[in-house]
Short mmCIF file of C-alpha atoms in Angstrom, two decimals:
data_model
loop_
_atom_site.label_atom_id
_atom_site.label_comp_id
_atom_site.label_asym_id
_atom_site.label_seq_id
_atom_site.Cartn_x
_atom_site.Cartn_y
_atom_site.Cartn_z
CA UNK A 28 -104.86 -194.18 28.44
CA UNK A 29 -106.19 -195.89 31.91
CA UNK A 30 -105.56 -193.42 34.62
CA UNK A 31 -103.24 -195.92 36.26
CA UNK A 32 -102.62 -198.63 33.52
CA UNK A 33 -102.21 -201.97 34.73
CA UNK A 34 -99.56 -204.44 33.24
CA UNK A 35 -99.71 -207.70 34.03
CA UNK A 36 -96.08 -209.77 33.77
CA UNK A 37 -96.34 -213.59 33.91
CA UNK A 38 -93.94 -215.61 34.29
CA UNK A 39 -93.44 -219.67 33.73
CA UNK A 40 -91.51 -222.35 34.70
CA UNK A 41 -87.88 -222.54 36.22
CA UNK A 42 -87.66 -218.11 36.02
CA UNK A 43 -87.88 -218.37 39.95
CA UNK A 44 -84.38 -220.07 39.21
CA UNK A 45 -83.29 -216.97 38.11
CA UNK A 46 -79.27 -215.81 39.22
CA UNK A 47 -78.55 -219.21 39.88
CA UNK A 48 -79.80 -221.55 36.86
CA UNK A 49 -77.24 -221.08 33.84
CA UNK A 50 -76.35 -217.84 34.53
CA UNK A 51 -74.24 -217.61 31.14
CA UNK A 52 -77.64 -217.89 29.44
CA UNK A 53 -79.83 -216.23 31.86
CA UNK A 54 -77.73 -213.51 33.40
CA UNK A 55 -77.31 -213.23 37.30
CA UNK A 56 -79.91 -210.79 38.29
CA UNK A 57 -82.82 -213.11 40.31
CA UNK A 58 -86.38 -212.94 39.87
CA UNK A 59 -87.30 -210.32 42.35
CA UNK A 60 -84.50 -207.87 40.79
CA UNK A 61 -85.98 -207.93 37.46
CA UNK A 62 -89.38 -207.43 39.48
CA UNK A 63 -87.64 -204.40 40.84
CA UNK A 64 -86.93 -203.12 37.03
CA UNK A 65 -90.30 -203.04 36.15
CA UNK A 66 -91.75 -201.50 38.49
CA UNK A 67 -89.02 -198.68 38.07
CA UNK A 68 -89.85 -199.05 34.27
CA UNK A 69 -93.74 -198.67 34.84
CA UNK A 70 -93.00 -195.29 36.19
CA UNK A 71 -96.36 -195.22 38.20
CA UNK A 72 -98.29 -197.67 36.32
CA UNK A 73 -99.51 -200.54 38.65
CA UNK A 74 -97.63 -203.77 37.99
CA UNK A 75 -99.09 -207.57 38.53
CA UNK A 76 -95.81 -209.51 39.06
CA UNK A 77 -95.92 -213.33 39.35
CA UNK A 78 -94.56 -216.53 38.69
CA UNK A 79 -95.48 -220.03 38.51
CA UNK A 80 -94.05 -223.51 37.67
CA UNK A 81 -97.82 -224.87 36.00
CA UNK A 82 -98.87 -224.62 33.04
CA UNK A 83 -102.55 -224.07 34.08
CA UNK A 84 -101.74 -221.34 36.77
CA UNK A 85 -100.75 -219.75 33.25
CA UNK A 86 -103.41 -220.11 31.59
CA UNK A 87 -105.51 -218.62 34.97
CA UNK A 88 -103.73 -215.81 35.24
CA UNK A 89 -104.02 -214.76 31.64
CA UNK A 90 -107.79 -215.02 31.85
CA UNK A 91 -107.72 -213.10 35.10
CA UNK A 92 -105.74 -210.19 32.89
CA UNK A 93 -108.81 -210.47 30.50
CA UNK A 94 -110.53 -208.09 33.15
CA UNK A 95 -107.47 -206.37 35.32
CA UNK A 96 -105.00 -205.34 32.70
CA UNK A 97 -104.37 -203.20 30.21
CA UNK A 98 -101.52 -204.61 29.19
CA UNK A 99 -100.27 -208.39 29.65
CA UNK A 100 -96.30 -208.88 29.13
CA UNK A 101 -95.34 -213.13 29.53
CA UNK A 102 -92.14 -214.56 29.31
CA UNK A 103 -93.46 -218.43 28.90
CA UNK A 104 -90.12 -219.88 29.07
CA UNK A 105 -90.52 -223.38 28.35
CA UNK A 106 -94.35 -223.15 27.41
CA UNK A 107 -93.54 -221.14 24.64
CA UNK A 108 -92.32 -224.03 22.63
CA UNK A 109 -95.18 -226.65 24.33
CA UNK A 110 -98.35 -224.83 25.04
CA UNK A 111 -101.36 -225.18 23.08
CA UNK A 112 -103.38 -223.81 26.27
CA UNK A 113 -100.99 -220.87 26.67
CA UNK A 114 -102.12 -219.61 22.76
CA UNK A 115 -105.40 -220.29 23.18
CA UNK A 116 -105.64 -218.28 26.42
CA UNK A 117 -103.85 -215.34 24.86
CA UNK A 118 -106.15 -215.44 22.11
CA UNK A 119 -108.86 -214.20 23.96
CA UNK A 120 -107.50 -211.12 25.28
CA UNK A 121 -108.22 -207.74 23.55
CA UNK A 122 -105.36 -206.23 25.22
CA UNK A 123 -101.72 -205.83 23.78
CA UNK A 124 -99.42 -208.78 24.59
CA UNK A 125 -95.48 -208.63 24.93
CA UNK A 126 -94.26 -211.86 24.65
CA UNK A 127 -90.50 -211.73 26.45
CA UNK A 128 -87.47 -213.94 26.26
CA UNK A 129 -84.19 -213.73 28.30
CA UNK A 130 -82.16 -215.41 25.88
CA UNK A 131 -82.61 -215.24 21.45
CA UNK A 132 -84.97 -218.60 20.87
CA UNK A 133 -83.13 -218.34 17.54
CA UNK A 134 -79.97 -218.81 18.53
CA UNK A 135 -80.89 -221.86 20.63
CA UNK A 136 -81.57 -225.16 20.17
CA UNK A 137 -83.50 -226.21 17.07
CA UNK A 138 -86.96 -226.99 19.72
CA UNK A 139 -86.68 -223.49 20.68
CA UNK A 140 -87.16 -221.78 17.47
CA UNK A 141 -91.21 -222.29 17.32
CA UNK A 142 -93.32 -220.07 19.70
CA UNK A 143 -96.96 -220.94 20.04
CA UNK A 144 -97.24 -217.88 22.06
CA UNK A 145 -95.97 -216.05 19.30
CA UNK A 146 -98.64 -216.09 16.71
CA UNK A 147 -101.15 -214.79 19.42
CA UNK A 148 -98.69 -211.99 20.59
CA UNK A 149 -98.78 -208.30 19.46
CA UNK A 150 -94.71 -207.92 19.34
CA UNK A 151 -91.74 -210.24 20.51
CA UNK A 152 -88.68 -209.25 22.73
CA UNK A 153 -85.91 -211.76 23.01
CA UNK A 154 -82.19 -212.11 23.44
CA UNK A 155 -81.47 -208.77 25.54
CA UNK A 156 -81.46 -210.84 29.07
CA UNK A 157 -82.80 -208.35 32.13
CA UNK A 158 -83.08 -205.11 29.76
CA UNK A 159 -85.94 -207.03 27.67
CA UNK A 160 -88.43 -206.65 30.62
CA UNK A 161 -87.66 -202.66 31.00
CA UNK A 162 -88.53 -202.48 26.91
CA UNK A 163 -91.50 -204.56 27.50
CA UNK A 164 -92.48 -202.53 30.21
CA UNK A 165 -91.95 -198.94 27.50
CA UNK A 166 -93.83 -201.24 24.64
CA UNK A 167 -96.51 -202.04 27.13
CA UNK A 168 -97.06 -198.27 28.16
CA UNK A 169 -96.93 -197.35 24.47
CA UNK A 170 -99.19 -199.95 23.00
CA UNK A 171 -101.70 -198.32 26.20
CA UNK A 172 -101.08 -194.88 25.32
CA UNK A 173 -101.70 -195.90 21.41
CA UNK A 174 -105.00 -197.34 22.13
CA UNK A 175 -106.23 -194.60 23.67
#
């Protein structure tokens, strides 16, 4: 494992919403709480933390993690279900991706149940609200530690 492992968490359109938008689905914590989680989560590791409402800030980002991660956890929101460029993208890393969901896709609307982030994903979290970035944050740190 990296002496200080870096995890990269991206995040897409409307999270900066957070606490406010549809807070039955979504839960009440905001953006910057869950932030707070996992960096408390990383327990030292260095976190990248950011969020963007573009598609192709996406798709930089994840190329920019090709290089300063170790680890790359996204939670693509809406892209999930739309974004060619998103899979492609992830499909170039060599690094273990955690794709995250607030809410269970599944239990959604019938246009949320197919992920194109999810065939180029090592493992899927969804439907645990807030907690599923602190077990993405473990899964990242174990997939690292795994890999040597």
């Amino acid at each position: 494992m990296p002496e200080t492992p870096a995890i990269h968490v991206l995040n897409g359109p409307n999270l900066n919403l957070l606490g406010v938008r549809e807070p039955h689905i979504y839960g009440r914590e905001t953006l910057a709480d869950i932030e707070a989680r996992c960096v408390k989560a990383a327990a030292g590791a260095s976190v990248v933390f950011r969020q963007t409402n573009h598609e192709g800030v996406l798709v930089d980002w994840i190329q920019e993690a090709r290089e300063g991660a170790d680890a790359l956890i996204i939670n693509p929101a809406a892209y999930g279900h739309t974004s060619v460029a998103l899979h492609d993208a992830l499909k170039t890393l060599s690094i273990p991706v955690i794709e995250l969901h607030l809410s269970n896709p599944a239990t959604r609307e019938p246009f949320r149940h197919h992920s194109y982030v999810s065939s180029a994903a090592t493992g899927v979290i969804a439907g645990f609200g807030p907690a599923g970035y602190d077990l993405a944050v473990q899964a990242a740190l174990t997939s690292i530690r795994e890999r040597g």
